[in-house]
PDB file of C-alpha atoms in Angstrom:
ATOM      1  CA  MET J  30     -36.395  10.919   5.663  1.00  0.00           C
ATOM      2  CA  LYS J  31     -36.516   7.241   6.095  1.00  0.00           C
ATOM      3  CA  ILE J  32     -34.672   6.576   3.018  1.00  0.00           C
ATOM      4  CA  ALA J  33     -31.875   9.471   3.879  1.00  0.00           C
ATOM      5  CA  ILE J  34     -31.878   7.238   7.227  1.00  0.00           C
ATOM      6  CA  ALA J  35     -31.804   3.991   5.417  1.00  0.00           C
ATOM      7  CA  MET J  36     -28.728   5.894   3.203  1.00  0.00           C
ATOM      8  CA  LEU J  37     -26.772   6.992   5.949  1.00  0.00           C
ATOM      9  CA  LEU J  38     -26.514   3.305   8.166  1.00  0.00           C
ATOM     10  CA  THR J  39     -25.608   2.135   5.135  1.00  0.00           C
ATOM     11  CA  LEU J  40     -22.609   4.233   4.967  1.00  0.00           C
ATOM     12  CA  LEU J  41     -21.636   4.062   8.450  1.00  0.00           C
ATOM     13  CA  LEU J  42     -21.776   0.354   8.033  1.00  0.00           C
ATOM     14  CA  LEU J  43     -19.778   0.334   4.632  1.00  0.00           C
ATOM     15  CA  PHE J  44     -17.527   3.127   6.268  1.00  0.00           C
ATOM     16  CA  SER J  45     -16.890   0.343   9.162  1.00  0.00           C
ATOM     17  CA  ASN J  46     -15.803  -2.384   7.102  1.00  0.00           C
ATOM     18  CA  SER J  47     -13.958  -0.815   5.644  1.00  0.00           C
ATOM     19  CA  ALA J  48     -11.598   0.469   8.264  1.00  0.00           C
ATOM     20  CA  ARG J  49     -11.785  -2.712   9.443  1.00  0.00           C
ATOM     21  CA  GLY J  50     -10.530  -4.303   6.562  1.00  0.00           C
ATOM     22  CA  ASP J  51      -7.209  -1.393   6.865  1.00  0.00           C
ATOM     23  CA  GLU J  52      -6.744  -2.359  10.715  1.00  0.00           C
ATOM     24  CA  GLU J  53      -7.088  -6.126   9.691  1.00  0.00           C
ATOM     25  CA  ALA J  54      -4.245  -5.344   6.258  1.00  0.00           C
ATOM     26  CA  ALA J  55      -2.046  -3.202   9.119  1.00  0.00           C
ATOM     27  CA  ILE J  56      -2.179  -6.501  11.810  1.00  0.00           C
ATOM     28  CA  ARG J  57      -1.024  -8.681   8.766  1.00  0.00           C
ATOM     29  CA  ALA J  58       1.418  -6.466   7.656  1.00  0.00           C
ATOM     30  CA  VAL J  59       2.909  -6.274  11.500  1.00  0.00           C
ATOM     31  CA  LEU J  60       3.370 -10.319  11.160  1.00  0.00           C
ATOM     32  CA  MET J  61       4.977 -10.001   7.676  1.00  0.00           C
ATOM     33  CA  ASN J  62       7.188  -7.784   8.181  1.00  0.00           C
ATOM     34  CA  GLN J  63       8.430 -10.151  11.391  1.00  0.00           C
ATOM     35  CA  GLN J  64       8.659 -13.374   9.463  1.00  0.00           C
ATOM     36  CA  ALA J  65      10.669 -11.321   6.339  1.00  0.00           C
ATOM     37  CA  ALA J  66      13.024  -9.790   9.273  1.00  0.00           C
ATOM     38  CA  TRP J  67      13.437 -13.137  11.196  1.00  0.00           C
ATOM     39  CA  ASN J  68      14.280 -14.457   7.751  1.00  0.00           C
ATOM     40  CA  ARG J  69      17.186 -12.008   7.357  1.00  0.00           C
ATOM     41  CA  GLY J  70      18.422 -13.121  10.376  1.00  0.00           C
ATOM     42  CA  ASP J  71      17.785  -9.737  11.613  1.00  0.00           C
ATOM     43  CA  ILE J  72      16.580 -10.682  15.535  1.00  0.00           C
ATOM     44  CA  ASP J  73      15.953  -6.864  16.043  1.00  0.00           C
ATOM     45  CA  GLY J  74      13.525  -6.232  13.143  1.00  0.00           C
ATOM     46  CA  TYR J  75      11.220  -9.276  14.300  1.00  0.00           C
ATOM     47  CA  LEU J  76      11.374  -7.951  17.868  1.00  0.00           C
ATOM     48  CA  SER J  77      10.698  -4.613  16.588  1.00  0.00           C
ATOM     49  CA  GLY J  78       7.142  -5.655  16.587  1.00  0.00           C
ATOM     50  CA  TYR J  79       6.981  -6.788  20.535  1.00  0.00           C
ATOM     51  CA  TRP J  80       5.323  -4.227  22.500  1.00  0.00           C
ATOM     52  CA  GLN J  81       8.289  -2.510  24.460  1.00  0.00           C
ATOM     53  CA  SER J  82       7.179  -2.493  28.012  1.00  0.00           C
ATOM     54  CA  PRO J  83       7.492  -4.343  31.072  1.00  0.00           C
ATOM     55  CA  LYS J  84       3.900  -5.805  30.918  1.00  0.00           C
ATOM     56  CA  LEU J  85       4.602  -7.453  27.541  1.00  0.00           C
ATOM     57  CA  ARG J  86       3.645 -11.103  27.964  1.00  0.00           C
ATOM     58  CA  PHE J  87       5.402 -14.476  25.971  1.00  0.00           C
ATOM     59  CA  ALA J  88       4.189 -17.889  27.208  1.00  0.00           C
ATOM     60  CA  SER J  89       5.330 -20.969  25.243  1.00  0.00           C
ATOM     61  CA  GLY J  90       6.575 -24.274  26.177  1.00  0.00           C
ATOM     62  CA  ALA J  91       5.861 -24.098  30.407  1.00  0.00           C
ATOM     63  CA  GLU J  92       7.199 -20.606  31.076  1.00  0.00           C
ATOM     64  CA  VAL J  93       6.387 -17.393  30.543  1.00  0.00           C
ATOM     65  CA  THR J  94       7.833 -14.331  30.018  1.00  0.00           C
ATOM     66  CA  TYR J  95       7.319 -10.786  31.281  1.00  0.00           C
ATOM     67  CA  GLY J  96       8.992  -7.688  29.517  1.00  0.00           C
ATOM     68  CA  TYR J  97      10.069  -6.851  26.537  1.00  0.00           C
ATOM     69  CA  ALA J  98      13.659  -6.697  27.943  1.00  0.00           C
ATOM     70  CA  GLU J  99      13.574 -10.116  28.701  1.00  0.00           C
ATOM     71  CA  THR J 100      11.377 -11.784  25.665  1.00  0.00           C
ATOM     72  CA  ALA J 101      14.038 -10.218  23.614  1.00  0.00           C
ATOM     73  CA  ALA J 102      17.026 -11.666  25.877  1.00  0.00           C
ATOM     74  CA  ARG J 103      14.788 -14.996  25.465  1.00  0.00           C
ATOM     75  CA  TYR J 104      14.844 -14.850  21.539  1.00  0.00           C
ATOM     76  CA  ARG J 105      18.652 -14.115  21.588  1.00  0.00           C
ATOM     77  CA  GLN J 106      19.819 -16.624  23.842  1.00  0.00           C
ATOM     78  CA  ARG J 107      17.538 -19.095  21.762  1.00  0.00           C
ATOM     79  CA  TYR J 108      18.359 -18.374  18.281  1.00  0.00           C
ATOM     80  CA  ASP J 109      21.945 -16.591  18.172  1.00  0.00           C
ATOM     81  CA  SER J 110      22.569 -17.879  14.720  1.00  0.00           C
ATOM     82  CA  LYS J 111      21.194 -17.640  11.721  1.00  0.00           C
ATOM     83  CA  ALA J 112      21.261 -21.536  11.176  1.00  0.00           C
ATOM     84  CA  LYS J 113      19.386 -22.318  14.764  1.00  0.00           C
ATOM     85  CA  MET J 114      16.769 -19.111  13.249  1.00  0.00           C
ATOM     86  CA  GLY J 115      16.296 -21.264   9.946  1.00  0.00           C
ATOM     87  CA  GLU J 116      13.218 -19.799   7.255  1.00  0.00           C
ATOM     88  CA  LEU J 117       9.972 -18.589   9.150  1.00  0.00           C
ATOM     89  CA  LYS J 118       6.779 -19.207   7.723  1.00  0.00           C
ATOM     90  CA  PHE J 119       3.829 -17.705   9.225  1.00  0.00           C
ATOM     91  CA  GLU J 120      -0.008 -19.107   8.098  1.00  0.00           C
ATOM     92  CA  LEU J 121      -2.373 -16.193   9.592  1.00  0.00           C
ATOM     93  CA  LEU J 122      -5.687 -18.655  10.033  1.00  0.00           C
ATOM     94  CA  GLU J 123      -7.782 -15.724  11.596  1.00  0.00           C
ATOM     95  CA  VAL J 124      -7.728 -11.778  12.831  1.00  0.00           C
ATOM     96  CA  GLN J 125     -10.488 -11.180  15.337  1.00  0.00           C
ATOM     97  CA  GLN J 126     -11.169  -7.619  15.784  1.00  0.00           C
ATOM     98  CA  LEU J 127     -11.811  -6.511  19.519  1.00  0.00           C
ATOM     99  CA  GLY J 128     -12.326  -2.788  18.958  1.00  0.00           C
ATOM    100  CA  GLU J 129     -11.052  -0.051  18.118  1.00  0.00           C
ATOM    101  CA  HIS J 130      -7.353  -0.697  19.676  1.00  0.00           C
ATOM    102  CA  SER J 131      -7.347  -4.314  20.558  1.00  0.00           C
ATOM    103  CA  ALA J 132      -7.466  -7.479  18.266  1.00  0.00           C
ATOM    104  CA  LEU J 133      -6.339 -11.497  18.319  1.00  0.00           C
ATOM    105  CA  VAL J 134      -4.523 -13.499  15.812  1.00  0.00           C
ATOM    106  CA  PHE J 135      -4.610 -17.454  15.094  1.00  0.00           C
ATOM    107  CA  GLY J 136      -1.967 -19.231  13.575  1.00  0.00           C
ATOM    108  CA  ARG J 137       0.388 -21.302  13.202  1.00  0.00           C
ATOM    109  CA  TRP J 138       3.971 -21.066  12.837  1.00  0.00           C
ATOM    110  CA  GLN J 139       7.020 -23.551  11.035  1.00  0.00           C
ATOM    111  CA  LEU J 140      10.520 -23.273  10.985  1.00  0.00           C
ATOM    112  CA  THR J 141      12.319 -24.331   8.074  1.00  0.00           C
ATOM    113  CA  ARG J 142      16.148 -25.978   9.651  1.00  0.00           C
ATOM    114  CA  ALA J 143      19.073 -28.172   7.556  1.00  0.00           C
ATOM    115  CA  THR J 144      18.244 -30.678  10.557  1.00  0.00           C
ATOM    116  CA  ASP J 145      14.498 -30.471  11.197  1.00  0.00           C
ATOM    117  CA  GLN J 146      11.221 -28.531  10.795  1.00  0.00           C
ATOM    118  CA  PRO J 147       9.812 -27.375  13.802  1.00  0.00           C
ATOM    119  CA  HIS J 148       6.366 -25.980  13.742  1.00  0.00           C
ATOM    120  CA  GLY J 149       3.064 -25.041  16.151  1.00  0.00           C
ATOM    121  CA  LEU J 150       0.834 -22.453  16.719  1.00  0.00           C
ATOM    122  CA  PHE J 151      -0.002 -19.212  18.966  1.00  0.00           C
ATOM    123  CA  THR J 152      -2.729 -16.733  19.751  1.00  0.00           C
ATOM    124  CA  LEU J 153      -1.173 -12.762  19.894  1.00  0.00           C
ATOM    125  CA  GLU J 154      -2.691 -10.363  21.309  1.00  0.00           C
ATOM    126  CA  LEU J 155      -2.221  -6.495  19.576  1.00  0.00           C
ATOM    127  CA  GLU J 156      -3.016  -3.460  20.884  1.00  0.00           C
ATOM    128  CA  LYS J 157      -3.209  -0.431  18.743  1.00  0.00           C
ATOM    129  CA  PHE J 158      -0.147   2.065  19.432  1.00  0.00           C
ATOM    130  CA  ALA J 159       0.444   6.106  18.040  1.00  0.00           C
ATOM    131  CA  GLU J 160       3.327   4.007  16.565  1.00  0.00           C
ATOM    132  CA  GLY J 161       0.584   1.061  14.820  1.00  0.00           C
ATOM    133  CA  TRP J 162      -0.339  -2.491  15.984  1.00  0.00           C
ATOM    134  CA  LYS J 163       2.512  -3.846  18.295  1.00  0.00           C
ATOM    135  CA  VAL J 164       2.288  -7.631  20.442  1.00  0.00           C
ATOM    136  CA  THR J 165       0.958  -7.531  23.909  1.00  0.00           C
ATOM    137  CA  ARG J 166       0.627 -10.547  25.014  1.00  0.00           C
ATOM    138  CA  ASP J 167       2.386 -13.935  22.275  1.00  0.00           C
ATOM    139  CA  HIS J 168       1.278 -17.385  23.483  1.00  0.00           C
ATOM    140  CA  THR J 169       3.329 -19.881  21.733  1.00  0.00           C
ATOM    141  CA  SER J 170       3.133 -23.853  21.209  1.00  0.00           C
ATOM    142  CA  SER J 171       5.355 -26.416  19.848  1.00  0.00           C
ATOM    143  CA  GLY J 172       4.184 -28.764  17.652  1.00  0.00           C
ATOM    144  CA  ASN J 173       6.632 -30.891  18.466  1.00  0.00           C
TER     145      ASN J 173
END
């Protein structure tokens, strides 16, 4: 009986670790899809990684923007050409699942443009919805 319980607990642990690995891969895929969209000059594709809600929170520099529509407008205003968008590279340093439907991502970003290479750090909170993982809170800082 004790052996059967130990085997069952081992199987449950293995399944749990496998499921977490699948979720981490899905979370990383959201950011890699955003990076690919950005590098195609597809701002709408990039924004598809964000939660389309008035409760979305985006903080950068000394500004906090609330809402998907407001965040999208901010991106479109600041990056209204492929030259301004440049080439984006994310380095995902850590994905930390907080629960079944919530995770934090810590990473670095860098843009390569003709005249500069801005870079910095980001902390994202993602939540899992029926349509998949979405960024619900974004705090991005610049190293320049």
